[in-house]
């Protein structure tokens, strides 16, 4: 280990990382409700000595939080990007408990898995760099973003505002594996509309009844893509929400009148060679027989699903496919091995590679980007192994140090890039 | 006494009533509407008028002309009068004008029907008959106001009643009954990325299966010549998402709750419970063939909040045999006033009127009033006057 690496490592305190994780898990931050968490994190990063901390308003009252450690501009800019919004609360969980806990080496808390554990690791990794006193060549940026679960609207806004780093790690749940590949995500609305009820004796059409036929057609869709053995579940589709009623206002129809409008919210996970256009063409083919039978159905692409009342993904989330021999991937792999003595998975990580992530937006903007985070995919993303949290903090800090500080000298001689 | 002589100063009274009833439609809220209507009822000659709170924020107006208790009851729909102002796309308040012999404008039919009943009340004000009047709330919630009134009558139930509603001066002697169901399917959520690894059940898929089965079903029953196609089930709304709140913002997670709101229409002679039992049988059959088909079925009282705004009560059907006495009485007076026999027909539609509750208590009840229900927004003034004359004649025991 180099002097630089040791300097960084000395400033990582696992208890402090756990405390930061606890603090974030205590703050509810469902999508659209991230502001309290963003403000709290801004204050915390100021306390930790970040050179610059600011809120970047994505929508009124809904800010990203950005913390910056300033470099001298001679090296690449490096971003840690983590989303503040957390998954909703399914029915088969108990009531939300915003009091995190530790048991048997695991940290339990709402949202810790996706991805407050990763967020804590990235903040403390950057803090370790700051405390090490090593001069930075490039800026190290910590971005806590809103609305990743809604298509990455926070990161997309950040990019549109011109904040595009050269390199980024998004510490999404990868169980400390190096995920360089993930799916693209398309969420769209599918509407069925029928003419207003005539009130006659013939049974009028009913949009909800017709949606059953559309649902059956969706199950039969055959996608155009190249199957990949390492991503066997792609493409995948889920129908996650439904609303229907009188009209597109979704109010119940008046007494005895058939529903005139029904909408499904659909999530599709794209294999790497699929595009929005190819998905739409595949869907249109599947829906053709239903249309031929007289059903008026219509696909409504992003940003439709973001509009009220759905508030789902407002953007297409592009896939990411960073070559595994990229220096970022190799560095992350190497540091994980150095710290744990074990090789992480590199490239595809199942099931994490079936997720979308802000890394897709960053990659599309030209950032070399991957995912490496301490948590893993449980059913409800509410747990984090403490040893993983410790490892991730160290690996993230060392990778950032490798790209954003001068080369260090190894104790056993030689230098490290 | 001739029909013409029996009329009060209809032009003057009607103009005043139209102004007062338009004022009701402009009320600030349910209580204000009820109090404004109560004032109009007093002006029409009732000496005992009460605004009765049926439940929080919902009011009946109950009145009676001076005199001992009369076996007859005039009923109007207070909510139809009030909601004519707001249940529209542009939310413009109801505003009617009287010109060229017509009352025109949104809400005209509700105002016309209520005006006819108040004309009759006015004509009977000095007769010492104790004619009863009810402006009932809750017609769109299963008839909560009518039910509340009947529960308060005890043994003093009216023998006959007329629901003054737009019938085009036809006598409606039958109504379909209606109840509502909320059918909820429970699933098991999982994030899409784990859908190939963990078990899941999509509640939306299951509820749509139920919809297809029920929508395509025909229900057993004796049937009714006036209501072909009934019993029938109509799906009017659906919600699906996560938890009982139907969270929609994370469609990447399989929906664990989905539900549909259904209206169940049934003809006279077929009780709601029998049709509900048939629905349950079909759902049980689906469950028998699919162990993941986990359903619940709820009947009124349903939640009246979002998303369902469901019925608080089932509205029972009105059987023509129960309506027979009132239908004959109204028809006789109508023929005397108008010069020809009225059409005596079943009320069209899939149910939900006020008359069914009265009929269910043994009150002989019909619907009768001015205005074509198929052509809202316009009522002939002379038709309101004729309806008032007929109702006044009926209220004095059949003498026009």
Short mmCIF file of N, CA, C and O in Angstrom, two decimals, chain B residues 45-107:
data_model
loop_
_atom_site.label_atom_id
_atom_site.label_comp_id
_atom_site.label_asym_id
_atom_site.label_seq_id
_atom_site.Cartn_x
_atom_site.Cartn_y
_atom_site.Cartn_z
N UNK B 45 -95.62 28.02 1.85
CA UNK B 45 -96.77 27.86 2.72
C UNK B 45 -96.61 26.81 3.78
O UNK B 45 -97.52 26.61 4.60
N UNK B 46 -95.51 26.11 3.82
CA UNK B 46 -95.32 25.14 4.89
C UNK B 46 -95.09 25.89 6.20
O UNK B 46 -94.38 26.89 6.23
N UNK B 47 -95.69 25.39 7.26
CA UNK B 47 -95.52 26.11 8.53
C UNK B 47 -94.50 25.41 9.43
O UNK B 47 -94.08 25.94 10.44
N UNK B 48 -94.17 24.21 9.05
CA UNK B 48 -93.19 23.47 9.84
C UNK B 48 -92.10 23.01 8.89
O UNK B 48 -92.33 22.12 8.06
N UNK B 49 -90.95 23.64 8.98
CA UNK B 49 -89.85 23.29 8.07
C UNK B 49 -88.59 23.11 8.90
O UNK B 49 -88.23 23.98 9.70
N UNK B 50 -87.94 21.99 8.71
CA UNK B 50 -86.70 21.72 9.45
C UNK B 50 -85.58 21.36 8.48
O UNK B 50 -85.79 20.67 7.48
N UNK B 51 -84.40 21.84 8.83
CA UNK B 51 -83.18 21.35 8.16
C UNK B 51 -82.60 20.28 9.07
O UNK B 51 -82.25 20.55 10.21
N UNK B 52 -82.57 19.07 8.56
CA UNK B 52 -82.18 17.92 9.38
C UNK B 52 -80.82 17.40 8.91
O UNK B 52 -80.65 17.08 7.73
N UNK B 53 -79.88 17.33 9.82
CA UNK B 53 -78.56 16.80 9.46
C UNK B 53 -78.62 15.28 9.44
O UNK B 53 -78.78 14.63 10.48
N UNK B 54 -78.51 14.73 8.25
CA UNK B 54 -78.57 13.28 8.07
C UNK B 54 -77.28 12.64 8.55
O UNK B 54 -77.26 11.61 9.21
N UNK B 55 -76.18 13.25 8.17
CA UNK B 55 -74.84 12.91 8.65
C UNK B 55 -74.01 14.15 8.45
O UNK B 55 -74.48 15.13 7.88
N UNK B 56 -72.80 14.12 8.92
CA UNK B 56 -72.00 15.34 8.91
C UNK B 56 -71.95 15.95 7.51
O UNK B 56 -71.49 15.33 6.55
N UNK B 57 -72.47 17.16 7.41
CA UNK B 57 -72.39 17.89 6.15
C UNK B 57 -73.45 17.53 5.13
O UNK B 57 -73.41 18.01 4.00
N UNK B 58 -74.41 16.72 5.49
CA UNK B 58 -75.47 16.31 4.57
C UNK B 58 -76.82 16.58 5.24
O UNK B 58 -77.07 16.10 6.36
N UNK B 59 -77.70 17.26 4.52
CA UNK B 59 -78.92 17.76 5.15
C UNK B 59 -80.16 17.43 4.31
O UNK B 59 -80.13 17.56 3.08
N UNK B 60 -81.22 17.02 4.98
CA UNK B 60 -82.56 16.98 4.40
C UNK B 60 -83.28 18.27 4.74
O UNK B 60 -82.99 18.91 5.76
N UNK B 61 -84.24 18.61 3.92
CA UNK B 61 -85.21 19.65 4.29
C UNK B 61 -86.57 18.96 4.40
O UNK B 61 -87.02 18.32 3.44
N UNK B 62 -87.17 19.05 5.56
CA UNK B 62 -88.44 18.36 5.83
C UNK B 62 -89.48 19.42 6.20
O UNK B 62 -89.24 20.24 7.09
N UNK B 63 -90.61 19.40 5.50
CA UNK B 63 -91.64 20.39 5.78
C UNK B 63 -93.03 19.79 5.76
O UNK B 63 -93.23 18.64 5.33
N UNK B 64 -93.98 20.60 6.22
CA UNK B 64 -95.37 20.14 6.22
C UNK B 64 -96.28 21.36 6.22
O UNK B 64 -96.01 22.36 6.90
N UNK B 65 -97.32 21.25 5.43
CA UNK B 65 -98.30 22.34 5.43
C UNK B 65 -99.14 22.23 6.70
O UNK B 65 -99.21 21.15 7.32
N UNK B 66 -99.78 23.33 7.10
CA UNK B 66 -100.57 23.29 8.35
C UNK B 66 -101.67 22.23 8.28
O UNK B 66 -102.28 22.03 7.23
N UNK B 67 -101.89 21.56 9.39
CA UNK B 67 -102.97 20.58 9.45
C UNK B 67 -102.49 19.27 9.99
O UNK B 67 -101.28 19.08 10.21
N UNK B 68 -103.39 18.35 10.22
CA UNK B 68 -103.03 17.03 10.73
C UNK B 68 -102.23 16.26 9.68
O UNK B 68 -102.25 16.61 8.50
N UNK B 69 -101.61 15.23 10.15
CA UNK B 69 -100.72 14.48 9.27
C UNK B 69 -101.48 13.90 8.08
O UNK B 69 -102.54 13.31 8.22
N UNK B 70 -100.90 14.13 6.90
CA UNK B 70 -101.49 13.68 5.65
C UNK B 70 -100.78 12.40 5.22
O UNK B 70 -99.59 12.25 5.47
N UNK B 71 -101.50 11.50 4.58
CA UNK B 71 -100.85 10.25 4.18
C UNK B 71 -99.99 10.39 2.93
O UNK B 71 -99.53 9.38 2.40
N UNK B 72 -99.81 11.60 2.44
CA UNK B 72 -99.05 11.77 1.18
C UNK B 72 -97.76 12.55 1.44
O UNK B 72 -97.70 13.41 2.31
N UNK B 73 -96.80 12.23 0.59
CA UNK B 73 -95.47 12.83 0.73
C UNK B 73 -94.95 13.25 -0.65
O UNK B 73 -95.00 12.45 -1.60
N UNK B 74 -94.48 14.50 -0.73
CA UNK B 74 -93.78 14.97 -1.93
C UNK B 74 -92.28 14.90 -1.67
O UNK B 74 -91.81 15.36 -0.61
N UNK B 75 -91.56 14.33 -2.61
CA UNK B 75 -90.12 14.16 -2.43
C UNK B 75 -89.38 14.82 -3.58
O UNK B 75 -89.78 14.67 -4.75
N UNK B 76 -88.35 15.57 -3.27
CA UNK B 76 -87.45 16.09 -4.32
C UNK B 76 -86.02 15.74 -3.95
O UNK B 76 -85.73 15.36 -2.82
N UNK B 77 -85.18 15.92 -4.93
CA UNK B 77 -83.77 15.55 -4.78
C UNK B 77 -82.96 16.82 -4.52
O UNK B 77 -82.67 17.58 -5.44
N UNK B 78 -82.61 17.04 -3.27
CA UNK B 78 -81.89 18.27 -2.92
C UNK B 78 -80.50 18.31 -3.55
O UNK B 78 -80.04 19.36 -4.00
N UNK B 79 -79.85 17.16 -3.59
CA UNK B 79 -78.50 17.16 -4.15
C UNK B 79 -78.50 17.47 -5.64
O UNK B 79 -77.60 18.13 -6.16
N UNK B 80 -79.53 16.96 -6.33
CA UNK B 80 -79.61 17.26 -7.77
C UNK B 80 -79.76 18.76 -7.98
O UNK B 80 -79.17 19.34 -8.90
N UNK B 81 -80.53 19.38 -7.10
CA UNK B 81 -80.71 20.82 -7.20
C UNK B 81 -79.41 21.55 -6.91
O UNK B 81 -78.99 22.44 -7.64
N UNK B 82 -78.75 21.13 -5.85
CA UNK B 82 -77.53 21.82 -5.46
C UNK B 82 -76.39 21.50 -6.41
O UNK B 82 -75.64 22.39 -6.82
N UNK B 83 -76.26 20.23 -6.77
CA UNK B 83 -75.11 19.84 -7.56
C UNK B 83 -75.22 20.26 -9.01
O UNK B 83 -74.24 20.19 -9.75
N UNK B 84 -76.39 20.69 -9.43
CA UNK B 84 -76.48 21.20 -10.80
C UNK B 84 -75.54 22.36 -10.97
O UNK B 84 -75.13 22.70 -12.07
N UNK B 85 -75.14 22.96 -9.86
CA UNK B 85 -74.24 24.11 -9.93
C UNK B 85 -72.79 23.71 -10.09
O UNK B 85 -72.01 24.45 -10.64
N UNK B 86 -72.45 22.55 -9.63
CA UNK B 86 -71.02 22.27 -9.55
C UNK B 86 -70.58 21.01 -10.28
O UNK B 86 -69.40 20.84 -10.54
N UNK B 87 -71.50 20.13 -10.60
CA UNK B 87 -71.10 18.85 -11.18
C UNK B 87 -70.95 18.98 -12.69
O UNK B 87 -71.55 18.25 -13.45
N UNK B 88 -70.20 19.93 -13.09
CA UNK B 88 -70.00 20.18 -14.52
C UNK B 88 -68.55 20.47 -14.78
O UNK B 88 -67.79 20.78 -13.88
N UNK B 89 -68.19 20.37 -16.04
CA UNK B 89 -66.78 20.50 -16.39
C UNK B 89 -66.24 21.90 -16.10
O UNK B 89 -65.11 22.06 -15.67
N UNK B 90 -67.04 22.90 -16.35
CA UNK B 90 -66.50 24.25 -16.22
C UNK B 90 -66.84 24.90 -14.88
O UNK B 90 -66.44 26.03 -14.61
N UNK B 91 -67.59 24.16 -14.05
CA UNK B 91 -67.90 24.65 -12.71
C UNK B 91 -68.61 26.00 -12.69
O UNK B 91 -68.57 26.72 -11.70
N UNK B 92 -69.26 26.35 -13.77
CA UNK B 92 -70.08 27.56 -13.74
C UNK B 92 -71.32 27.26 -12.91
O UNK B 92 -71.91 26.18 -13.01
N UNK B 93 -71.73 28.19 -12.07
CA UNK B 93 -72.93 27.92 -11.27
C UNK B 93 -74.18 27.85 -12.15
O UNK B 93 -74.23 28.44 -13.23
N UNK B 94 -75.13 27.08 -11.64
CA UNK B 94 -76.38 26.96 -12.39
C UNK B 94 -77.02 28.34 -12.53
O UNK B 94 -77.00 29.15 -11.62
N UNK B 95 -77.55 28.58 -13.66
CA UNK B 95 -78.21 29.86 -13.88
C UNK B 95 -79.28 29.64 -14.92
O UNK B 95 -79.00 29.28 -16.05
N UNK B 96 -80.52 29.78 -14.53
CA UNK B 96 -81.60 29.55 -15.47
C UNK B 96 -82.24 30.88 -15.84
O UNK B 96 -82.23 31.85 -15.08
N UNK B 97 -82.76 30.91 -17.03
CA UNK B 97 -83.52 32.08 -17.47
C UNK B 97 -84.89 31.59 -17.91
O UNK B 97 -85.06 30.43 -18.31
N UNK B 98 -85.85 32.47 -17.81
CA UNK B 98 -87.20 32.16 -18.27
C UNK B 98 -87.50 33.06 -19.45
O UNK B 98 -87.49 34.29 -19.33
N UNK B 99 -87.68 32.43 -20.60
CA UNK B 99 -88.01 33.21 -21.79
C UNK B 99 -88.71 32.31 -22.79
O UNK B 99 -88.46 31.11 -22.83
N UNK B 100 -89.59 32.91 -23.54
CA UNK B 100 -90.33 32.19 -24.58
C UNK B 100 -91.03 30.95 -24.04
O UNK B 100 -91.15 29.93 -24.73
N UNK B 101 -91.44 31.03 -22.77
CA UNK B 101 -92.20 29.91 -22.20
C UNK B 101 -91.36 28.75 -21.74
O UNK B 101 -91.89 27.67 -21.47
N UNK B 102 -90.04 28.95 -21.68
CA UNK B 102 -89.16 27.86 -21.23
C UNK B 102 -88.26 28.34 -20.09
O UNK B 102 -87.85 29.49 -20.04
N UNK B 103 -87.96 27.41 -19.21
CA UNK B 103 -86.86 27.61 -18.26
C UNK B 103 -85.64 26.96 -18.90
O UNK B 103 -85.68 25.78 -19.25
N UNK B 104 -84.62 27.76 -19.08
CA UNK B 104 -83.44 27.24 -19.79
C UNK B 104 -82.19 27.44 -18.94
O UNK B 104 -82.08 28.39 -18.18
N UNK B 105 -81.27 26.55 -19.15
CA UNK B 105 -79.98 26.67 -18.47
C UNK B 105 -79.66 25.41 -17.70
O UNK B 105 -80.53 24.56 -17.46
N UNK B 106 -78.42 25.32 -17.32
CA UNK B 106 -78.00 24.14 -16.58
C UNK B 106 -78.73 24.09 -15.24
O UNK B 106 -78.83 25.08 -14.53
N UNK B 107 -79.22 22.92 -14.92
CA UNK B 107 -79.97 22.76 -13.69
C UNK B 107 -81.45 23.02 -13.86
O UNK B 107 -82.21 22.90 -12.90
#
